[in-house]
CSV table of C-alpha atoms and ligand atoms in Angstrom, one decimal:
chain,number,residue,atom,x,y,z
A,1045,MET,CA,-12.4,-0.1,20.6
A,1046,PRO,CA,-10.6,-1.9,23.5
A,1047,THR,CA,-8.7,-5.1,22.6
A,1048,ALA,CA,-8.5,-8.2,24.7
A,1049,PHE,CA,-6.5,-11.4,24.4
A,1050,ILE,CA,-8.0,-14.6,25.9
A,1051,THR,CA,-5.9,-17.8,26.4
A,1052,GLY,CA,-8.1,-20.9,26.6
A,1053,ILE,CA,-10.7,-19.2,24.3
A,1054,THR,CA,-12.0,-22.7,23.2
A,1055,GLY,CA,-12.8,-23.7,26.8
A,1056,GLN,CA,-16.0,-23.1,28.7
A,1057,ASP,CA,-15.0,-19.8,30.3
A,1058,GLY,CA,-13.1,-18.6,27.2
A,1059,ALA,CA,-16.2,-19.0,25.0
A,1060,TYR,CA,-18.5,-17.1,27.4
A,1061,LEU,CA,-15.9,-14.4,28.1
A,1062,ALA,CA,-15.3,-13.9,24.3
A,1063,GLN,CA,-19.1,-13.5,23.9
A,1064,LEU,CA,-19.3,-11.0,26.7
A,1065,LEU,CA,-16.4,-8.9,25.4
A,1066,LEU,CA,-17.9,-8.9,21.9
A,1067,GLU,CA,-21.2,-7.6,23.3
A,1068,LYS,CA,-19.2,-4.9,25.1
A,1069,GLY,CA,-17.6,-3.7,21.8
A,1070,TYR,CA,-14.2,-5.3,22.2
A,1071,GLU,CA,-11.9,-6.6,19.5
A,1072,VAL,CA,-11.4,-10.1,20.8
A,1073,HIS,CA,-8.2,-12.2,20.1
A,1074,GLY,CA,-7.8,-15.7,21.4
A,1075,GLY,CA,-5.2,-18.4,21.7
A,1076,VAL,CA,-5.9,-21.8,20.2
A,1077,ARG,CA,-3.8,-24.9,20.3
A,1078,ARG,CA,-3.0,-26.8,17.2
A,1079,ASN,CA,-5.2,-30.0,17.0
A,1080,SER,CA,-5.5,-32.7,14.5
A,1081,GLN,CA,-9.0,-31.4,13.8
A,1082,PRO,CA,-10.3,-27.9,14.8
A,1083,GLU,CA,-12.2,-28.3,18.0
A,1084,ARG,CA,-14.1,-25.0,18.3
A,1085,ILE,CA,-17.4,-26.5,19.3
A,1086,ARG,CA,-18.2,-24.0,22.0
A,1087,LEU,CA,-17.4,-21.0,19.9
A,1088,GLU,CA,-19.7,-22.4,17.2
A,1089,ARG,CA,-22.5,-23.1,19.7
A,1090,LEU,CA,-22.4,-19.5,20.7
A,1091,GLY,CA,-22.3,-18.4,17.1
A,1092,ILE,CA,-19.2,-16.1,17.6
A,1093,GLU,CA,-16.4,-18.0,15.9
A,1094,ASP,CA,-16.3,-15.7,12.8
A,1095,ARG,CA,-16.1,-12.6,14.9
A,1096,LEU,CA,-12.8,-13.6,16.7
A,1097,HIS,CA,-9.2,-13.2,15.8
A,1098,LEU,CA,-7.6,-16.6,16.6
A,1099,HIS,CA,-3.9,-17.2,17.0
A,1100,GLU,CA,-1.9,-20.4,17.5
A,1101,PHE,CA,-1.0,-20.3,21.1
A,1102,GLU,CA,0.7,-22.8,23.5
A,1103,LEU,CA,1.5,-21.9,27.1
A,1104,THR,CA,4.5,-24.2,27.3
A,1105,GLU,CA,6.2,-22.5,24.4
A,1106,PRO,CA,8.1,-19.3,25.4
A,1107,ASN,CA,8.9,-18.0,21.9
A,1108,ASN,CA,5.3,-18.5,20.8
A,1109,ILE,CA,4.1,-16.4,23.8
A,1110,PHE,CA,6.7,-13.8,23.0
A,1111,ARG,CA,5.7,-13.5,19.3
A,1112,THR,CA,2.0,-13.4,20.2
A,1113,LEU,CA,2.4,-10.6,22.7
A,1114,ARG,CA,4.7,-8.7,20.4
A,1115,ASP,CA,2.3,-8.9,17.4
A,1116,VAL,CA,-1.1,-8.3,19.1
A,1117,ALA,CA,-1.6,-4.8,20.5
A,1118,MET,CA,-3.9,-5.4,23.5
A,1119,ASP,CA,-5.4,-3.6,26.5
A,1120,GLU,CA,-6.4,-6.7,28.5
A,1121,PHE,CA,-5.1,-10.2,28.8
A,1122,TYR,CA,-7.1,-13.0,30.3
A,1123,ASN,CA,-5.1,-16.1,31.2
A,1124,LEU,CA,-7.8,-18.8,31.2
A,1125,ALA,CA,-5.8,-21.7,29.6
A,1126,ALA,CA,-5.0,-24.6,31.8
A,1127,GLN,CA,-4.9,-28.3,32.2
A,1128,SER,CA,-8.1,-27.8,34.2
A,1129,PHE,CA,-9.2,-31.3,35.1
A,1130,VAL,CA,-8.3,-32.1,38.7
A,1131,GLY,CA,-8.6,-35.8,38.2
A,1132,ALA,CA,-6.1,-35.9,35.4
A,1133,SER,CA,-3.5,-33.9,37.3
A,1134,TRP,CA,-2.4,-37.0,39.3
A,1135,ASP,CA,-1.7,-38.7,36.0
A,1136,MET,CA,0.0,-35.7,34.5
A,1137,PRO,CA,1.5,-33.7,37.4
A,1138,VAL,CA,4.5,-32.4,35.5
A,1139,HIS,CA,2.5,-31.3,32.5
A,1140,THR,CA,-0.1,-29.7,34.8
A,1141,ALA,CA,2.7,-27.7,36.6
A,1142,ASP,CA,4.2,-26.7,33.2
A,1143,VAL,CA,1.0,-25.3,31.9
A,1144,ASP,CA,-0.8,-24.1,35.1
A,1145,ALA,CA,2.2,-22.8,37.1
A,1146,MET,CA,5.0,-22.1,34.7
A,1147,GLY,CA,2.7,-21.0,31.9
A,1148,VAL,CA,1.6,-18.1,34.1
A,1149,VAL,CA,5.1,-16.7,34.8
A,1150,ARG,CA,6.0,-17.2,31.1
A,1151,VAL,CA,3.1,-14.8,30.2
A,1152,LEU,CA,3.7,-12.4,33.0
A,1153,ASP,CA,7.4,-12.1,32.4
A,1154,THR,CA,6.8,-11.5,28.7
A,1155,LEU,CA,4.2,-8.9,29.4
A,1156,ARG,CA,6.6,-7.2,31.8
A,1157,SER,CA,9.2,-6.9,29.0
A,1158,LEU,CA,6.9,-6.1,26.1
A,1159,ARG,CA,3.6,-4.6,27.4
A,1160,PRO,CA,3.8,-3.9,31.1
A,1161,GLU,CA,0.7,-1.6,30.9
A,1162,VAL,CA,-1.6,-4.5,29.8
A,1163,ARG,CA,-4.2,-5.5,32.5
A,1164,PHE,CA,-3.8,-9.1,33.3
A,1165,TYR,CA,-6.3,-11.6,34.7
A,1166,GLN,CA,-5.2,-15.0,36.2
A,1167,ALA,CA,-7.8,-17.8,36.5
A,1168,SER,CA,-7.2,-18.9,40.0
A,1169,THR,CA,-9.4,-21.4,41.8
A,1170,SER,CA,-11.1,-22.5,45.0
A,1171,GLU,CA,-9.2,-25.8,44.5
A,1172,MET,CA,-6.3,-23.9,46.1
A,1173,PHE,CA,-8.2,-24.0,49.5
A,1174,GLY,CA,-8.2,-27.8,49.3
A,1175,GLN,CA,-8.5,-29.1,52.9
A,1176,VAL,CA,-10.2,-25.9,53.9
A,1177,ARG,CA,-8.9,-23.9,56.9
A,1178,GLU,CA,-12.1,-21.9,57.4
A,1179,VAL,CA,-15.7,-21.9,56.3
A,1180,PRO,CA,-16.7,-20.0,54.2
A,1181,GLN,CA,-13.5,-19.4,52.2
A,1182,ARG,CA,-12.5,-15.9,51.3
A,1183,GLU,CA,-9.5,-14.0,49.9
A,1184,THR,CA,-7.6,-14.1,53.2
A,1185,THR,CA,-8.1,-17.9,53.8
A,1186,GLY,CA,-4.9,-19.9,53.7
A,1187,PHE,CA,-4.3,-22.5,51.0
A,1188,HIS,CA,-3.9,-26.3,51.5
A,1189,PRO,CA,-4.1,-27.7,47.9
A,1190,ARG,CA,-5.1,-31.4,47.6
A,1191,SER,CA,-4.1,-32.1,44.0
A,1192,PRO,CA,-1.2,-31.4,41.7
A,1193,TYR,CA,-3.6,-29.1,39.9
A,1194,GLY,CA,-4.3,-27.1,43.1
A,1195,ALA,CA,-0.6,-26.9,43.9
A,1196,ALA,CA,0.2,-25.6,40.4
A,1197,LYS,CA,-2.6,-23.0,40.7
A,1198,VAL,CA,-1.2,-21.8,44.0
A,1199,TYR,CA,2.0,-20.9,42.2
A,1200,GLY,CA,0.1,-19.2,39.5
A,1201,HIS,CA,-1.8,-17.2,42.1
A,1202,TYR,CA,1.2,-16.1,44.0
A,1203,ILE,CA,3.3,-15.2,41.0
A,1204,THR,CA,0.4,-13.0,39.8
A,1205,VAL,CA,0.4,-11.2,43.2
A,1206,ASN,CA,4.2,-11.0,43.1
A,1207,TYR,CA,4.3,-9.3,39.6
A,1208,ARG,CA,1.7,-6.8,40.9
A,1209,GLU,CA,3.8,-6.1,44.0
A,1210,SER,CA,7.3,-6.2,42.3
A,1211,PHE,CA,6.6,-4.4,39.1
A,1212,GLY,CA,3.4,-2.5,39.7
A,1213,MET,CA,1.6,-4.4,37.0
A,1214,HIS,CA,-2.2,-4.4,36.9
A,1215,ALA,CA,-2.4,-8.1,37.6
A,1216,SER,CA,-5.5,-9.6,39.2
A,1217,SER,CA,-6.3,-13.1,40.4
A,1218,GLY,CA,-9.8,-14.3,40.4
A,1219,ILE,CA,-10.3,-17.1,42.9
A,1220,LEU,CA,-13.3,-18.7,41.3
A,1221,PHE,CA,-15.4,-21.4,42.8
A,1222,ASN,CA,-16.8,-24.1,40.5
A,1223,HIS,CA,-18.9,-22.7,37.7
A,1224,GLU,CA,-20.8,-24.7,35.2
A,1225,SER,CA,-23.0,-24.4,32.1
A,1226,PRO,CA,-24.3,-26.4,29.1
A,1227,LEU,CA,-20.8,-25.8,27.6
A,1228,ARG,CA,-19.0,-27.5,30.5
A,1229,GLY,CA,-16.5,-30.3,29.6
A,1230,GLU,CA,-18.1,-33.7,29.9
A,1231,GLU,CA,-15.5,-35.1,32.3
A,1232,PHE,CA,-16.6,-32.7,35.1
A,1233,VAL,CA,-19.1,-34.1,37.4
A,1234,THR,CA,-22.1,-31.8,36.7
A,1235,ARG,CA,-22.0,-32.2,33.0
A,1236,LYS,CA,-21.2,-35.9,33.3
A,1237,ILE,CA,-24.4,-36.2,35.3
A,1238,THR,CA,-26.6,-34.0,33.0
A,1239,ARG,CA,-25.3,-35.7,29.9
A,1240,GLY,CA,-25.8,-39.2,31.3
A,1241,LEU,CA,-29.3,-38.4,32.7
A,1242,ALA,CA,-30.4,-36.9,29.3
A,1243,ARG,CA,-29.3,-40.0,27.5
A,1244,LEU,CA,-31.3,-42.1,30.0
A,1245,ALA,CA,-34.3,-39.8,29.5
A,1246,ARG,CA,-34.1,-40.3,25.8
A,1247,GLY,CA,-34.2,-44.1,26.1
A,1248,GLY,CA,-30.7,-45.1,27.0
A,1249,ASN,CA,-30.0,-47.7,29.6
A,1250,ASP,CA,-26.5,-47.0,31.0
A,1251,PRO,CA,-26.5,-45.7,34.5
A,1252,VAL,CA,-24.2,-42.8,35.3
A,1253,GLU,CA,-21.2,-44.1,37.1
A,1254,LEU,CA,-19.8,-41.7,39.8
A,1255,GLY,CA,-17.2,-41.6,42.6
A,1256,ASN,CA,-17.5,-39.6,45.8
A,1257,MET,CA,-21.2,-38.7,46.2
A,1258,ASP,CA,-20.6,-36.7,49.5
A,1259,ALA,CA,-18.2,-34.0,48.2
A,1260,GLN,CA,-19.8,-30.6,48.4
A,1261,ARG,CA,-19.2,-27.8,45.9
A,1262,ASP,CA,-20.2,-24.1,45.6
A,1263,TRP,CA,-21.6,-24.2,42.0
A,1264,GLY,CA,-22.5,-21.1,40.0
A,1265,PHE,CA,-23.2,-20.4,36.3
A,1266,ALA,CA,-20.2,-19.7,34.1
A,1267,GLY,CA,-21.9,-16.8,32.3
A,1268,ASP,CA,-22.2,-14.9,35.6
A,1269,TYR,CA,-18.5,-15.5,36.5
A,1270,VAL,CA,-17.0,-14.2,33.3
A,1271,GLU,CA,-18.7,-10.9,34.0
A,1272,GLY,CA,-16.8,-10.8,37.4
A,1273,MET,CA,-13.5,-11.4,35.5
A,1274,TRP,CA,-14.1,-8.4,33.3
A,1275,ARG,CA,-15.1,-6.3,36.3
A,1276,MET,CA,-11.8,-7.1,38.0
A,1277,LEU,CA,-9.9,-5.6,35.1
A,1278,GLN,CA,-12.0,-2.4,35.1
A,1279,GLN,CA,-10.9,-1.4,38.6
A,1280,GLU,CA,-8.3,1.3,39.0
A,1281,GLU,CA,-6.2,-1.0,41.1
A,1282,ALA,CA,-5.6,-4.7,40.6
A,1283,GLY,CA,-6.5,-7.2,43.3
A,1284,ASP,CA,-7.6,-10.7,44.3
A,1285,TYR,CA,-11.3,-11.6,44.4
A,1286,VAL,CA,-13.3,-14.6,45.3
A,1287,LEU,CA,-16.3,-15.3,43.1
A,1288,ALA,CA,-18.8,-17.8,44.6
A,1289,THR,CA,-22.5,-18.2,45.3
A,1290,GLY,CA,-22.2,-18.9,49.1
A,1291,VAL,CA,-24.3,-22.1,48.7
A,1292,THR,CA,-22.8,-25.6,48.8
A,1293,THR,CA,-24.4,-28.7,47.4
A,1294,THR,CA,-23.5,-32.4,47.5
A,1295,ILE,CA,-23.0,-34.4,44.3
A,1296,ARG,CA,-26.0,-36.4,45.3
A,1297,ASP,CA,-28.2,-33.3,45.6
A,1298,PHE,CA,-27.0,-32.0,42.2
A,1299,PHE,CA,-27.9,-35.3,40.7
A,1300,THR,CA,-31.4,-35.1,42.2
A,1301,TYR,CA,-32.0,-31.6,40.9
A,1302,ALA,CA,-30.9,-32.6,37.4
A,1303,ALA,CA,-33.0,-35.7,37.5
A,1304,GLU,CA,-36.1,-33.8,38.6
A,1305,ALA,CA,-35.7,-31.4,35.7
A,1306,LEU,CA,-36.1,-34.5,33.4
A,1307,ASP,CA,-39.2,-35.6,35.3
A,1308,MET,CA,-37.4,-38.5,37.1
A,1309,GLU,CA,-38.4,-39.6,40.6
A,1310,LEU,CA,-35.4,-41.1,42.3
A,1311,ASP,CA,-35.2,-43.9,44.8
A,1312,TRP,CA,-31.8,-43.9,46.6
A,1313,GLN,CA,-30.5,-47.2,48.0
A,1314,GLY,CA,-27.3,-48.3,49.8
A,1315,GLU,CA,-24.2,-46.4,50.9
A,1316,GLY,CA,-20.6,-45.9,49.8
A,1317,GLU,CA,-19.6,-48.2,47.0
A,1318,ALA,CA,-23.1,-49.9,47.1
A,1319,GLU,CA,-25.0,-46.6,46.6
A,1320,THR,CA,-27.5,-46.6,43.7
A,1321,ALA,CA,-30.4,-44.5,42.4
A,1322,THR,CA,-33.3,-45.8,40.4
A,1323,ASP,CA,-36.0,-43.9,38.5
A,1324,ARG,CA,-39.3,-45.1,40.1
A,1325,ARG,CA,-41.2,-44.2,36.9
A,1326,THR,CA,-39.3,-46.4,34.6
A,1327,GLY,CA,-37.6,-48.8,37.0
A,1328,LYS,CA,-34.2,-48.0,35.4
A,1329,ARG,CA,-31.1,-47.8,37.4
A,1330,VAL,CA,-29.7,-44.3,36.8
A,1331,MET,CA,-26.7,-44.1,39.1
A,1332,GLN,CA,-24.2,-46.4,40.5
A,1333,VAL,CA,-20.9,-45.8,42.2
A,1334,ASN,CA,-17.6,-46.9,40.6
A,1335,PRO,CA,-14.6,-46.6,42.8
A,1336,LYS,CA,-12.4,-45.9,39.8
A,1337,PHE,CA,-13.7,-42.3,40.0
A,1338,TYR,CA,-12.5,-41.8,43.6
A,1339,ARG,CA,-9.5,-39.5,43.9
A,1340,PRO,CA,-6.2,-40.1,45.8
A,1341,ALA,CA,-7.0,-37.0,47.9
A,1342,GLU,CA,-10.3,-35.2,48.0
A,1343,VAL,CA,-11.5,-31.6,48.5
A,1344,ASP,CA,-14.6,-32.4,50.7
A,1345,LEU,CA,-16.2,-29.0,51.1
A,1346,LEU,CA,-16.1,-25.7,49.2
A,1347,ILE,CA,-18.2,-22.7,50.1
A,1348,GLY,CA,-17.2,-19.2,49.2
A,1349,ASP,CA,-17.7,-15.7,50.6
A,1350,ALA,CA,-17.8,-13.3,47.6
A,1351,GLY,CA,-18.4,-10.3,49.9
A,1352,LYS,CA,-15.4,-8.4,48.5
A,1353,ALA,CA,-16.5,-8.8,44.9
A,1354,ARG,CA,-20.0,-7.7,45.9
A,1355,ASP,CA,-18.8,-4.6,47.7
A,1356,ARG,CA,-16.1,-3.5,45.3
A,1357,LEU,CA,-17.1,-4.9,41.9
A,1358,GLY,CA,-20.9,-4.8,42.4
A,1359,TRP,CA,-20.9,-8.5,41.3
A,1360,ALA,CA,-23.4,-11.1,42.3
A,1361,PRO,CA,-24.3,-14.4,40.9
A,1362,ARG,CA,-27.8,-14.6,39.2
A,1363,VAL,CA,-28.3,-18.3,38.7
A,1364,GLY,CA,-29.1,-20.6,41.6
A,1365,ILE,CA,-28.2,-24.3,41.9
A,1366,ARG,CA,-31.6,-25.8,40.9
A,1367,GLU,CA,-31.9,-23.5,37.9
A,1368,LEU,CA,-28.3,-24.3,36.9
A,1369,ALA,CA,-28.9,-28.1,37.1
A,1370,GLY,CA,-32.2,-27.7,35.2
A,1371,MET,CA,-30.6,-25.5,32.5
A,1372,MET,CA,-27.8,-28.1,31.9
A,1373,ALA,CA,-30.1,-31.1,32.0
A,1374,ARG,CA,-32.6,-29.6,29.5
A,1375,ALA,CA,-29.8,-28.4,27.2
A,1376,ASP,CA,-28.3,-31.9,27.1
A,1377,TYR,CA,-31.7,-33.4,26.5
A,1378,ASP,CA,-31.9,-31.3,23.4
A,1379,LEU,CA,-28.5,-32.4,22.1
A,1380,PRO,CA,-28.2,-35.5,19.7
A,1381,VAL,CA,-27.7,-38.6,21.9
B,1046,LIG,P1,-11.6,-25.7,30.1
B,1046,LIG,O1,-13.0,-25.7,29.5
B,1046,LIG,O2,-11.0,-27.0,30.4
B,1046,LIG,O3,-10.7,-24.9,29.1
B,1046,LIG,C1,-9.3,-24.9,29.2
B,1046,LIG,C2,-8.7,-24.2,28.0
B,1046,LIG,O4,-7.3,-24.1,28.1
B,1046,LIG,C3,-9.0,-24.8,26.6
B,1046,LIG,O5,-9.3,-23.8,25.7
B,1046,LIG,C4,-7.7,-25.5,26.3
B,1046,LIG,O6,-7.5,-25.7,24.9
B,1046,LIG,C5,-6.7,-24.5,26.8
B,1046,LIG,N1,-5.4,-25.1,27.1
B,1046,LIG,C6,-5.1,-26.2,27.8
B,1046,LIG,N2,-3.8,-26.4,27.8
B,1046,LIG,C7,-3.2,-25.4,27.1
B,1046,LIG,C8,-1.9,-25.1,26.7
B,1046,LIG,N3,-0.9,-25.9,27.1
B,1046,LIG,N4,-1.7,-24.0,25.9
B,1046,LIG,C9,-2.7,-23.3,25.5
B,1046,LIG,N5,-4.0,-23.5,25.8
B,1046,LIG,C10,-4.3,-24.6,26.6
B,1046,LIG,O7,-11.6,-24.9,31.4
B,1046,LIG,P2,-12.6,-23.8,32.0
B,1046,LIG,O8,-13.6,-24.5,32.8
B,1046,LIG,O9,-13.1,-22.9,30.9
B,1046,LIG,O10,-11.7,-23.0,33.0
B,1046,LIG,C11,-11.0,-21.8,32.6
B,1046,LIG,C12,-9.9,-21.5,33.6
B,1046,LIG,O11,-10.4,-21.3,34.9
B,1046,LIG,C13,-8.9,-22.6,33.8
B,1046,LIG,O12,-7.6,-22.1,34.0
B,1046,LIG,C14,-9.4,-23.3,35.0
B,1046,LIG,O13,-8.3,-24.0,35.7
B,1046,LIG,C15,-9.9,-22.1,35.8
B,1046,LIG,N6,-11.0,-22.4,36.8
B,1046,LIG,C16,-12.1,-23.0,36.3
B,1046,LIG,C17,-13.2,-23.2,37.2
B,1046,LIG,C18,-14.5,-23.8,36.8
B,1046,LIG,O14,-15.2,-24.2,37.6
B,1046,LIG,N7,-14.7,-23.9,35.5
B,1046,LIG,C19,-13.1,-22.7,38.5
B,1046,LIG,C20,-11.9,-22.1,38.9
B,1046,LIG,C21,-10.9,-21.9,38.0
B,1046,LIG,P3,-8.2,-27.0,24.1
B,1046,LIG,O15,-9.6,-26.6,23.7
B,1046,LIG,O16,-7.3,-27.1,22.9
B,1046,LIG,O17,-8.1,-28.1,25.0
B,1047,LIG,N1,-15.2,-35.4,37.6
B,1047,LIG,C1,-15.8,-36.3,38.4
B,1047,LIG,N2,-16.3,-37.4,37.9
B,1047,LIG,N3,-16.0,-35.9,39.7
B,1047,LIG,C2,-16.7,-36.7,40.5
B,1047,LIG,C3,-17.2,-37.9,40.0
B,1047,LIG,C4,-17.0,-38.3,38.7
B,1047,LIG,O1,-17.4,-39.4,38.2
B,1047,LIG,N4,-17.8,-38.5,41.1
B,1047,LIG,C5,-17.7,-37.7,42.1
B,1047,LIG,N5,-17.0,-36.6,41.8
B,1047,LIG,C6,-16.6,-35.5,42.7
B,1047,LIG,C7,-15.1,-35.3,42.7
B,1047,LIG,O2,-14.4,-36.2,43.5
B,1047,LIG,C8,-15.1,-33.8,43.3
B,1047,LIG,O3,-15.2,-33.9,44.7
B,1047,LIG,C9,-16.4,-33.2,42.7
B,1047,LIG,O4,-17.2,-34.3,42.2
B,1047,LIG,C10,-16.2,-32.2,41.6
B,1047,LIG,O5,-15.4,-32.7,40.6
B,1047,LIG,P1,-15.2,-32.0,39.2
B,1047,LIG,O6,-16.5,-31.7,38.6
B,1047,LIG,O7,-14.2,-32.8,38.4
B,1047,LIG,O8,-14.6,-30.6,39.6
B,1047,LIG,P2,-13.5,-30.1,40.6
B,1047,LIG,O9,-14.1,-29.4,41.8
B,1047,LIG,O10,-12.5,-31.2,40.9
B,1047,LIG,O11,-12.7,-29.1,39.8
B,1047,LIG,C11,-13.4,-28.0,39.1
B,1047,LIG,O12,-13.6,-26.9,39.9
B,1047,LIG,C12,-12.3,-26.3,40.3
B,1047,LIG,C13,-12.7,-25.1,41.2
B,1047,LIG,O13,-12.9,-25.5,42.5
B,1047,LIG,C14,-12.5,-27.7,37.8
B,1047,LIG,O14,-13.3,-26.8,37.0
B,1047,LIG,C15,-11.2,-27.0,38.2
B,1047,LIG,O15,-10.6,-26.5,37.0
B,1047,LIG,C16,-11.6,-25.8,39.1
B,1047,LIG,O16,-10.4,-25.1,39.4
């Protein structure tokens, strides 16, 4: 039975990856942070919490990482833990760098000393492309990060490449475009939209307040993307892979698809800070712009080319954008308000 260790197992991707590896017959270990109350909602929602081996784990704490890697015999290590919210990274740039950049080298260097044969996955991101240098973005596209989060992740990516090249470690970097699900954190725009619309559909009156409606993202389903992570570590040689759908969508269009799934008919009015959307069927305002959600610097357009992953990993996304928006909106409709 192969053994895997997942950092960030309580997050969206960690939960789906743990579920996938259990289905594949793995013994699954995961790192959890000490909280004032146990927050394992995603693992509970997937019904897998009791099948996991959980360890107190903190990426900023070198000795904690050392003891964990010493005590758990593992074949694969997936580093998914991060301060993952771009918006918060301007308020917490040092913490973000400590976790998202230094945390990676802490793990890699400990693995190098204790378990250099372990296969390592780093959760890199399309946010590294930032102000994009070519369209679509692929493994060879240069980086121009536009946030402290993106800058920290560029270090995490290159140190992963460096440990592969310097020490021959099986260290892969997955450059993943945005991926969402009903388990997505509620601060990210897709889930904020589907949660807000579901509340409105169930009788609420508060419009969803959003920032930049024109940004475009290449959104896929998280369940598809964790399969790609696993496939990367099954290759004879480690490498870097983009996972993306190749389809880009504005925030406005995602909002429309989610609203349609809840039988709303939208009437869009105004532009910029004055933009609003109203549900014609109820007359309720369902969206208004609030400039407090604008970012100091924006990533305007992301669209990925996952050709390498398709050719070498046999990976392809299965869920399209309308299906994704509908899946999330309906799941939120079924949750308690
Ligand atoms: P998420 O839902 O925000 O989960 C982040 C996880 O990291 C949580 O389990 C969190 O623990 C843990 N964590 C945060 N700080 C930590 C620390 N200092 N020590 C140990 N654990 C810590 O993120 P996600 O969407 O699953 O994303 C997974 C990874 O992929 C992240 O590295 C993210 O940056 C990257 N990524 C995500 C996407 C995407 O679209 N989802 C795209 C590209 C890359 P708590 O539960 O205790 O908070
Ligand atoms: N969060 C949020 N809230 N974003 C908003 C809002 C709002 O009210 N209004 C507009 N947006 C815009 C943001 O300005 C951004 O352009 C876009 O929606 C997506 O924002 P997020 O959903 O927060 O995701 P992200 O693209 O910044 O980051 C996510 O994807 C990255 C991969 O590209 C995160 O999952 C990162 O961890 C990940 O690396």
